[in-house]
Tab-separated table of C-alpha atoms in Angstrom:
chain	number	residue	atom	x	y	z
A	497	MET	CA	4.418	12.418	-21.840
A	498	HIS	CA	5.031	10.513	-18.595
A	499	CYS	CA	8.138	8.449	-19.256
A	500	ASP	CA	7.649	6.742	-15.912
A	501	ARG	CA	4.652	4.924	-17.313
A	502	LYS	CA	7.048	2.740	-19.262
A	503	ARG	CA	8.333	1.148	-16.101
A	504	GLY	CA	6.605	-1.734	-14.441
A	505	SER	CA	6.001	-0.103	-11.087
A	506	LEU	CA	4.472	-1.699	-8.008
A	507	LYS	CA	3.603	-0.045	-4.710
A	508	VAL	CA	5.508	-1.423	-1.726
A	509	VAL	CA	4.162	-1.294	1.831
A	510	HIS	CA	5.447	-2.549	5.158
A	511	LYS	CA	3.367	-5.436	6.415
A	512	HIS	CA	2.512	-3.578	9.612
A	513	GLY	CA	2.481	-0.080	8.165
A	514	PRO	CA	-0.548	2.196	7.805
A	515	CYS	CA	-0.965	1.339	4.114
A	516	SER	CA	-0.938	-2.413	4.553
A	517	HIS	CA	-4.293	-3.814	3.432
A	518	LEU	CA	-3.665	-7.051	5.270
A	519	GLY	CA	-5.867	-5.797	8.054
A	520	PRO	CA	-5.243	-3.433	10.970
A	521	ASP	CA	-4.808	-6.411	13.258
A	522	ARG	CA	-2.647	-4.560	15.738
A	523	ASP	CA	-3.313	-7.313	18.294
A	524	THR	CA	-1.683	-9.875	16.045
A	525	ALA	CA	1.187	-7.670	14.871
A	526	PRO	CA	4.388	-9.277	16.168
A	527	THR	CA	6.363	-7.628	18.944
A	528	ALA	CA	9.893	-6.348	18.341
A	529	THR	CA	11.214	-9.436	20.151
A	530	GLN	CA	9.215	-11.797	17.907
A	531	ILE	CA	10.401	-9.981	14.782
A	532	LEU	CA	14.033	-10.231	15.921
A	533	THR	CA	13.694	-13.922	16.796
A	534	ARG	CA	12.271	-14.685	13.345
A	535	ASP	CA	14.951	-12.506	11.804
A	536	GLN	CA	17.638	-14.620	13.447
A	537	SER	CA	16.008	-17.751	11.969
A	538	ARG	CA	16.245	-16.226	8.494
A	539	VAL	CA	19.870	-15.229	9.019
A	540	ASN	CA	20.692	-18.741	10.258
A	541	SER	CA	19.175	-20.265	7.127
A	542	ILE	CA	21.071	-17.877	4.789
A	543	GLN	CA	24.323	-18.611	6.589
A	544	TYR	CA	23.629	-22.326	6.435
A	545	ARG	CA	22.976	-22.122	2.676
A	546	LEU	CA	26.225	-20.196	2.173
A	547	GLY	CA	28.304	-22.218	4.606
A	548	PHE	CA	28.050	-25.766	3.418
A	549	ASN	CA	29.712	-25.470	-0.025
A	550	SER	CA	32.727	-23.520	1.519
A	551	GLY	CA	18.782	-9.969	-26.162
A	552	GLN	CA	20.134	-6.403	-25.710
A	553	ASN	CA	19.264	-4.991	-29.201
A	554	ASN	CA	15.700	-3.865	-28.973
A	555	LEU	CA	15.538	-3.870	-25.217
A	556	GLN	CA	12.971	-1.321	-24.196
A	557	ASP	CA	14.025	1.092	-21.525
A	558	SER	CA	10.936	-0.172	-19.854
A	559	LEU	CA	9.999	0.287	-16.269
A	560	ALA	CA	7.116	-1.459	-14.453
A	561	LYS	CA	6.280	0.242	-11.150
A	562	ILE	CA	4.983	-1.933	-8.312
A	563	SER	CA	4.328	-0.292	-5.013
A	564	ALA	CA	6.334	-1.646	-2.042
A	565	LYS	CA	4.575	-1.499	1.294
A	566	SER	CA	6.384	-2.253	4.506
A	567	GLY	CA	5.502	-5.763	5.684
A	568	ARG	CA	5.625	-6.107	9.426
A	569	SER	CA	1.698	-6.626	9.455
A	570	ILE	CA	2.383	-10.078	7.898
A	571	GLY	CA	4.212	-11.646	10.739
A	572	SER	CA	7.845	-10.681	10.131
A	573	GLY	CA	9.893	-7.679	9.115
A	574	ASN	CA	9.006	-7.838	5.482
A	575	TYR	CA	7.774	-5.804	2.550
A	576	ILE	CA	4.915	-6.710	0.252
A	577	VAL	CA	3.742	-5.967	-3.291
A	578	THR	CA	0.526	-6.878	-5.097
A	579	ILE	CA	0.733	-8.687	-8.442
A	580	GLY	CA	-1.765	-10.507	-10.676
A	581	LEU	CA	-1.692	-14.180	-11.711
A	582	GLY	CA	-3.895	-16.047	-14.160
A	583	THR	CA	-6.592	-15.247	-16.735
A	584	PRO	CA	-8.684	-13.501	-15.575
A	585	LYS	CA	-6.021	-12.186	-13.206
A	586	LYS	CA	-6.335	-12.641	-9.458
A	587	GLU	CA	-4.555	-10.079	-7.277
A	588	LEU	CA	-2.171	-11.498	-4.712
A	589	SER	CA	-0.020	-9.815	-2.035
A	590	LEU	CA	3.441	-11.349	-1.973
A	591	ILE	CA	6.502	-10.790	0.220
A	592	PHE	CA	9.261	-9.654	-2.127
A	593	ASP	CA	12.615	-11.176	-1.412
A	594	THR	CA	16.032	-10.613	-3.008
A	595	GLY	CA	17.293	-13.642	-1.048
A	596	SER	CA	14.922	-16.088	-2.810
A	597	ASP	CA	14.458	-17.167	-6.415
A	598	LEU	CA	11.245	-19.154	-6.812
A	599	THR	CA	7.969	-17.206	-6.748
A	600	TRP	CA	5.132	-19.195	-5.159
A	601	THR	CA	1.605	-18.676	-3.917
A	602	GLN	CA	-0.924	-20.832	-2.077
A	603	CYS	CA	-3.247	-22.711	-4.460
A	604	GLN	CA	-6.545	-24.548	-4.255
A	605	PRO	CA	-7.072	-27.313	-3.487
A	606	CYS	CA	-5.070	-27.159	-0.222
A	607	VAL	CA	-4.253	-30.861	-0.077
A	608	LYS	CA	-2.701	-30.802	3.383
A	609	SER	CA	-2.759	-27.326	4.811
A	610	CYS	CA	-2.858	-23.651	3.923
A	611	TYR	CA	-2.327	-20.786	6.356
A	612	ASP	CA	-4.778	-17.862	6.537
A	613	GLN	CA	-4.253	-15.248	3.839
A	614	GLN	CA	-6.041	-11.973	3.176
A	615	GLU	CA	-7.082	-12.539	-0.449
A	616	PRO	CA	-8.936	-15.603	-1.752
A	617	ILE	CA	-6.496	-18.479	-2.391
A	618	LEU	CA	-5.630	-18.849	-6.097
A	619	ASP	CA	-7.571	-21.602	-7.874
A	620	PRO	CA	-5.587	-22.517	-11.016
A	621	SER	CA	-8.578	-24.436	-12.448
A	622	LEU	CA	-10.358	-21.083	-12.888
A	623	SER	CA	-7.540	-19.671	-15.052
A	624	SER	CA	-7.717	-20.305	-18.803
A	625	THR	CA	-3.927	-19.946	-19.128
A	626	TYR	CA	-2.588	-22.119	-16.268
A	627	LYS	CA	-0.439	-25.154	-17.127
A	628	ASN	CA	1.409	-27.637	-14.953
A	629	VAL	CA	5.076	-28.275	-15.790
A	630	SER	CA	5.879	-31.872	-16.718
A	631	CYS	CA	8.409	-33.930	-14.746
A	632	LYS	CA	10.308	-34.507	-17.980
A	633	SER	CA	10.690	-30.779	-18.629
A	634	VAL	CA	14.202	-29.313	-18.469
A	635	LEU	CA	12.700	-26.598	-16.250
A	636	CYS	CA	11.687	-29.142	-13.636
A	637	ASN	CA	15.331	-30.078	-13.185
A	638	LYS	CA	16.266	-26.434	-12.780
A	639	LEU	CA	14.144	-26.196	-9.637
A	640	SER	CA	16.930	-27.533	-7.439
A	641	SER	CA	19.065	-24.400	-7.918
A	642	ALA	CA	16.091	-22.143	-7.122
A	643	THR	CA	14.804	-24.064	-4.101
A	644	GLY	CA	17.774	-25.986	-2.740
A	645	ASN	CA	15.744	-29.219	-3.018
A	646	GLN	CA	15.457	-31.867	-5.724
A	647	PRO	CA	12.067	-31.668	-7.479
A	648	GLY	CA	9.564	-34.500	-7.095
A	649	CYS	CA	7.048	-36.034	-9.466
A	650	SER	CA	3.338	-36.775	-9.109
A	651	ILE	CA	1.191	-38.044	-11.996
A	652	ALA	CA	3.823	-36.765	-14.474
A	653	THR	CA	3.670	-33.294	-12.901
A	654	CYS	CA	6.715	-31.531	-11.437
A	655	ILE	CA	6.549	-30.975	-7.660
A	656	TYR	CA	8.566	-28.239	-5.914
A	657	GLY	CA	9.384	-27.936	-2.234
A	658	ILE	CA	11.045	-25.028	-0.447
A	659	GLN	CA	11.681	-24.415	3.211
A	660	TYR	CA	12.838	-21.374	5.140
A	661	GLY	CA	14.967	-20.932	8.242
A	662	ASP	CA	12.039	-20.629	10.643
A	663	SER	CA	10.627	-24.037	9.553
A	664	SER	CA	8.101	-22.356	7.269
A	665	PHE	CA	7.655	-24.236	3.977
A	666	SER	CA	5.680	-24.496	0.739
A	667	VAL	CA	5.176	-27.650	-1.350
A	668	GLY	CA	3.053	-28.047	-4.471
A	669	TYR	CA	2.880	-28.158	-8.259
A	670	PHE	CA	5.353	-26.286	-10.427
A	671	GLY	CA	3.245	-24.467	-13.005
A	672	ALA	CA	3.079	-21.589	-15.459
A	673	ASP	CA	0.520	-18.828	-15.908
A	674	THR	CA	0.232	-15.193	-16.955
A	675	LEU	CA	1.939	-12.733	-14.591
A	676	THR	CA	0.506	-9.186	-14.520
A	677	LEU	CA	2.708	-6.567	-12.857
A	678	THR	CA	0.788	-3.576	-14.243
A	679	PRO	CA	-1.819	-3.332	-17.042
A	680	ALA	CA	1.062	-2.628	-19.449
A	681	ASP	CA	3.425	-5.254	-18.044
A	682	ILE	CA	2.061	-8.735	-18.716
A	683	PHE	CA	4.151	-11.913	-19.009
A	684	PRO	CA	2.502	-15.079	-20.357
A	685	GLY	CA	3.991	-18.406	-19.281
A	686	PHE	CA	5.538	-17.211	-16.001
A	687	TYR	CA	6.835	-20.152	-13.950
A	688	PHE	CA	5.925	-20.297	-10.256
A	689	GLY	CA	5.081	-22.655	-7.432
A	690	CYS	CA	1.394	-23.439	-6.850
A	691	GLY	CA	1.528	-24.446	-3.181
A	692	GLN	CA	-0.882	-27.118	-1.930
A	693	ASN	CA	0.798	-27.608	1.441
A	694	ASN	CA	2.036	-24.418	3.084
A	695	GLN	CA	2.837	-23.567	6.674
A	696	GLY	CA	4.673	-20.842	8.459
A	697	LEU	CA	5.125	-17.213	9.288
A	698	PHE	CA	3.909	-15.621	6.078
A	699	GLY	CA	1.267	-13.639	7.951
A	700	LYS	CA	-1.647	-12.924	5.677
A	701	THR	CA	0.338	-12.682	2.451
A	702	ALA	CA	-0.362	-15.107	-0.385
A	703	GLY	CA	3.273	-16.174	-0.800
A	704	LEU	CA	6.588	-14.885	-2.043
A	705	LEU	CA	8.058	-13.025	-5.062
A	706	GLY	CA	11.626	-14.196	-5.759
A	707	LEU	CA	14.065	-11.473	-6.853
A	708	GLY	CA	17.340	-13.427	-6.732
A	709	ARG	CA	19.645	-14.140	-9.693
A	710	ASP	CA	18.633	-17.735	-10.526
A	711	GLN	CA	17.012	-18.273	-13.947
A	712	LEU	CA	13.612	-18.961	-12.338
A	713	SER	CA	13.506	-15.633	-10.471
A	714	VAL	CA	11.222	-12.805	-11.618
A	715	VAL	CA	14.347	-10.840	-12.560
A	716	SER	CA	15.474	-13.539	-15.005
A	717	GLN	CA	12.005	-14.467	-16.305
A	718	THR	CA	11.245	-10.831	-17.250
A	719	ALA	CA	14.745	-10.098	-18.623
A	720	SER	CA	13.607	-9.793	-22.250
A	721	LYS	CA	11.624	-6.684	-21.318
A	722	TYR	CA	13.500	-5.190	-18.370
A	723	GLY	CA	17.095	-6.307	-19.031
A	724	LYS	CA	17.574	-7.655	-15.477
A	725	TYR	CA	17.234	-4.177	-14.019
A	726	PHE	CA	15.063	-3.365	-11.014
A	727	SER	CA	14.981	-0.940	-8.116
A	728	TYR	CA	13.066	-0.391	-4.930
A	729	CYS	CA	12.564	1.964	-2.050
A	730	LEU	CA	11.540	0.430	1.264
A	731	PRO	CA	9.385	2.830	3.286
A	732	THR	CA	9.653	3.208	7.048
A	733	PRO	CA	6.818	1.310	8.788
A	734	SER	CA	4.982	4.564	9.539
A	735	SER	CA	5.179	6.047	6.031
A	736	SER	CA	2.742	5.690	3.170
A	737	GLY	CA	4.661	3.516	0.800
A	738	GLY	CA	7.616	2.833	-1.421
A	739	TYR	CA	7.960	1.131	-4.777
A	740	LEU	CA	9.421	-1.818	-6.652
A	741	ASN	CA	10.286	-0.828	-10.228
A	742	PHE	CA	11.270	-3.125	-13.077
A	743	GLY	CA	13.263	-1.658	-15.941
A	744	LYS	CA	15.820	1.102	-16.349
A	745	GLY	CA	15.363	4.412	-14.650
A	746	GLY	CA	16.177	6.014	-11.350
A	747	SER	CA	17.588	9.293	-10.172
A	748	SER	CA	20.723	10.791	-11.647
A	749	SER	CA	22.470	11.050	-8.273
A	750	LEU	CA	22.992	7.319	-7.787
A	751	LYS	CA	26.321	6.015	-6.511
A	752	PHE	CA	27.248	2.519	-7.703
A	753	THR	CA	29.226	-0.363	-6.248
A	754	PRO	CA	30.017	-3.663	-8.027
A	755	ILE	CA	27.734	-6.670	-7.487
A	756	LEU	CA	29.992	-9.609	-6.669
A	757	THR	CA	29.256	-13.309	-7.205
A	758	ASP	CA	30.182	-15.950	-4.657
A	759	SER	CA	30.184	-19.617	-5.679
A	760	ARG	CA	28.714	-20.536	-2.267
A	761	GLY	CA	25.487	-18.779	-3.239
A	762	PRO	CA	25.500	-17.551	-6.847
A	763	SER	CA	21.975	-16.139	-6.700
A	764	PHE	CA	22.698	-13.824	-3.740
A	765	TYR	CA	23.735	-10.203	-4.296
A	766	PHE	CA	27.187	-9.856	-2.736
A	767	ILE	CA	28.726	-6.397	-2.315
A	768	ASP	CA	32.094	-5.221	-1.007
A	769	LEU	CA	31.740	-3.497	2.367
A	770	VAL	CA	34.951	-1.534	2.879
A	771	ALA	CA	34.427	0.647	5.963
A	772	ILE	CA	31.947	1.958	8.552
A	773	LYS	CA	31.801	5.564	9.778
A	774	VAL	CA	30.322	6.724	13.079
A	775	GLY	CA	29.880	10.459	13.593
A	776	GLY	CA	31.893	11.042	10.412
A	777	GLN	CA	34.924	9.119	11.686
A	778	THR	CA	36.035	5.919	9.928
A	779	LEU	CA	36.319	3.046	12.407
A	780	SER	CA	39.641	1.230	12.456
A	781	ILE	CA	38.482	-2.102	11.025
A	782	SER	CA	40.743	-3.967	8.614
A	783	HIS	CA	39.185	-4.519	5.174
A	784	SER	CA	40.109	-8.198	5.571
A	785	VAL	CA	37.534	-8.471	8.378
A	786	PHE	CA	34.776	-7.724	5.841
A	787	GLN	CA	36.413	-9.752	3.062
A	788	THR	CA	36.707	-12.914	5.162
A	789	ALA	CA	32.946	-13.178	5.491
A	790	GLY	CA	31.648	-11.335	2.449
A	791	THR	CA	28.464	-9.251	2.604
A	792	ILE	CA	25.096	-9.659	0.879
A	793	ILE	CA	22.277	-7.143	0.545
A	794	ASP	CA	18.951	-8.748	1.461
A	795	SER	CA	15.435	-7.288	1.414
A	796	GLY	CA	14.103	-9.962	3.781
A	797	THR	CA	16.562	-9.687	6.682
A	798	VAL	CA	15.546	-6.954	9.146
A	799	ILE	CA	18.698	-6.108	11.123
A	800	THR	CA	22.135	-5.735	9.500
A	801	ARG	CA	24.615	-8.430	10.560
A	802	LEU	CA	28.327	-7.639	10.789
A	803	PRO	CA	31.482	-9.688	11.418
A	804	PRO	CA	32.151	-9.859	15.201
A	805	ALA	CA	35.221	-7.586	15.058
A	806	ALA	CA	33.388	-4.969	12.975
A	807	TYR	CA	30.353	-4.992	15.256
A	808	SER	CA	32.555	-4.616	18.369
A	809	ALA	CA	34.189	-1.515	16.892
A	810	LEU	CA	30.811	-0.043	15.853
A	811	ARG	CA	29.273	-0.727	19.269
A	812	ALA	CA	32.208	0.798	21.160
A	813	ALA	CA	32.149	4.002	19.093
A	814	PHE	CA	28.356	4.296	19.318
A	815	ARG	CA	28.289	3.745	23.099
A	816	GLN	CA	31.028	6.327	23.560
A	817	GLN	CA	29.029	8.966	21.657
A	818	MET	CA	25.783	8.030	23.480
A	819	ALA	CA	27.406	8.009	26.928
A	820	LYS	CA	25.122	10.714	28.382
A	821	TYR	CA	21.980	8.577	27.875
A	822	GLN	CA	20.846	5.895	30.289
A	823	MET	CA	21.250	2.354	28.988
A	824	ALA	CA	18.391	-0.162	29.055
A	825	ALA	CA	18.106	-3.955	28.954
A	826	ALA	CA	19.064	-5.803	25.780
A	827	LEU	CA	16.287	-6.549	23.263
A	828	SER	CA	16.713	-10.064	21.891
A	829	ILE	CA	19.798	-9.961	19.597
A	830	LEU	CA	20.299	-6.185	20.147
A	831	ASP	CA	22.697	-5.536	23.034
A	832	THR	CA	23.117	-1.735	23.029
A	833	CYS	CA	19.818	-0.210	24.166
A	834	TYR	CA	18.797	3.084	25.740
A	835	ASP	CA	15.917	4.496	27.746
A	836	LEU	CA	15.122	7.684	25.818
A	837	SER	CA	11.589	8.112	27.193
A	838	LYS	CA	12.495	11.263	29.169
A	839	TYR	CA	13.917	13.172	26.183
A	840	ASP	CA	12.129	15.327	23.619
A	841	THR	CA	15.147	15.353	21.330
A	842	VAL	CA	18.086	12.967	21.200
A	843	GLN	CA	21.451	13.448	19.503
A	844	VAL	CA	22.196	10.174	17.727
A	845	PRO	CA	25.580	9.837	16.024
A	846	THR	CA	25.424	9.407	12.260
A	847	ILE	CA	26.375	6.044	10.774
A	848	SER	CA	27.322	5.392	7.167
A	849	PHE	CA	28.640	2.386	5.241
A	850	VAL	CA	31.342	2.674	2.579
A	851	PHE	CA	31.239	0.136	-0.267
A	852	GLY	CA	33.671	-0.677	-3.082
A	853	GLY	CA	34.038	2.215	-5.527
A	854	SER	CA	34.127	4.711	-2.601
A	855	THR	CA	30.324	4.600	-2.427
A	856	GLU	CA	29.273	6.031	0.937
A	857	VAL	CA	25.697	5.289	2.020
A	858	PRO	CA	24.231	7.141	5.029
A	859	ILE	CA	21.806	5.275	7.305
A	860	ILE	CA	18.679	7.234	8.316
A	861	PRO	CA	17.992	7.652	12.082
A	862	THR	CA	15.259	4.973	12.095
A	863	GLY	CA	17.876	2.609	10.665
A	864	ILE	CA	20.211	3.356	13.579
A	865	LEU	CA	17.854	2.920	16.544
A	866	TYR	CA	15.255	0.142	16.607
A	867	GLY	CA	12.864	-1.011	19.286
A	868	GLY	CA	9.408	-1.440	20.676
A	869	SER	CA	9.170	1.683	22.819
A	870	PRO	CA	11.049	4.911	23.689
A	871	SER	CA	12.190	3.260	26.922
A	872	GLN	CA	14.064	0.588	24.951
A	873	LEU	CA	15.622	1.814	21.706
A	874	CYS	CA	18.616	-0.168	20.511
A	875	LEU	CA	21.527	0.111	18.113
A	876	ALA	CA	19.994	-1.626	15.071
A	877	PHE	CA	22.959	-3.845	14.184
A	878	ALA	CA	24.093	-7.251	15.418
A	879	GLY	CA	27.338	-9.174	15.369
A	880	ASN	CA	27.588	-12.593	13.760
A	881	GLY	CA	28.661	-15.552	15.873
A	882	ASP	CA	31.701	-16.315	13.745
A	883	ALA	CA	34.144	-14.300	11.622
A	884	SER	CA	33.376	-16.516	8.607
A	885	ASP	CA	29.574	-15.975	8.744
A	886	VAL	CA	28.342	-13.820	5.870
A	887	GLY	CA	27.509	-10.186	6.647
A	888	ILE	CA	24.025	-8.998	5.658
A	889	LEU	CA	22.795	-5.471	4.858
A	890	GLY	CA	19.242	-5.681	6.224
A	891	ASN	CA	16.071	-3.804	5.382
A	892	VAL	CA	15.925	-1.488	8.420
A	893	GLN	CA	19.195	0.052	7.194
A	894	GLN	CA	17.907	0.259	3.599
A	895	GLN	CA	14.762	2.233	4.501
A	896	THR	CA	14.070	5.307	2.284
A	897	LEU	CA	17.120	4.572	0.100
A	898	GLU	CA	16.668	4.172	-3.627
A	899	VAL	CA	18.376	0.814	-4.246
A	900	VAL	CA	19.022	-0.032	-7.909
A	901	TYR	CA	19.994	-3.523	-9.083
A	902	ASP	CA	21.651	-3.406	-12.505
A	903	VAL	CA	22.118	-7.169	-12.563
A	904	ALA	CA	23.153	-7.362	-16.219
A	905	GLY	CA	25.623	-4.511	-15.683
A	906	GLY	CA	26.973	-6.086	-12.490
A	907	LYS	CA	26.419	-3.081	-10.248
A	908	LEU	CA	24.234	-1.913	-7.368
A	909	GLY	CA	23.258	1.753	-6.981
A	910	PHE	CA	22.243	3.741	-3.908
A	911	GLY	CA	20.462	7.085	-3.751
A	912	THR	CA	19.122	8.973	-0.733
A	913	GLY	CA	15.554	10.150	-0.221
A	914	GLY	CA	13.985	7.556	-2.497
A	915	CYS	CA	10.625	7.486	-0.705
């Protein structure tokens, strides 16, 4: 018997990876500079959001496996999964995002504008199970915590609106329909945004899958089956694919750290970064440097952001150990770059992060050096502008790790060699 079949499991691919079905449009794939510019927009919006408010009994051990593909072929450094909505179900490729709560997709009719997407745009009138949510519904009022905006009302129907840091947005009807993760993992009455006016850098995806902690996120809406437990492995852009699993499971060699809650952003996944090691040596950074800002783990941010003092220490140690290699020009937000085009092999110092509970997580080499070409490969970390700006563990540093979110249990697990 294959116990794994009990999980809801989706395949994850990188937007610009070889397994992305969003088209091999290499000409339109963003450059490293464009990705980093958009990444900074996302980070700015997260920091803005965080800055301004300075049934257990017969729970199945069920797992639904969705495959995570790496998402740079969508127009940013993101990862995508394919889910089904409606009856009969329509398959849609969505960016999955632990930093967002509301799931939304573009819907017909596009009243104002829709961007180009790979699959046909969802037409809710063709689904026998779609319903709009009424303005008077309690759920309509709960939209503000999931979107950051007060809901609107049009012909007694609840209207949602959500915008992102790069001025991308989606506005439309708040509705409910059947969500299909796998043939065995079907959820009637799943609440999501049916976007009639959408613009922005979503590439050719159909929208976004929200994996935050708000009650409208997928994690909360599927809690009766999966117990607020999910995991993923983000593949490197060149590899075949990772996964997004819902439900208990995972390798036995996981190391856990507590998930913390911060009142500034209760749906974000905060974790306690304690120390950074370079070449096996712990950098002399006071724990208070990390505590002042706090740190979140985020599947949608590309490059890890650190407090200025922590980044300075990391950069100094890394440059010292890379002294024999010729430096190159900075790449957007990355200021420590090398021309490695003349070398067959390069000795890159190891980097690992230590989290609360003495959980040490090694970063793979492709999470240490990032860039567009061998003549410009850069230390894949950036310093925040201010000591109080939240730190962010980004997706380049999470690549190939098994990352397990036991939200109900209040802990986050890491395992190596996940995909």
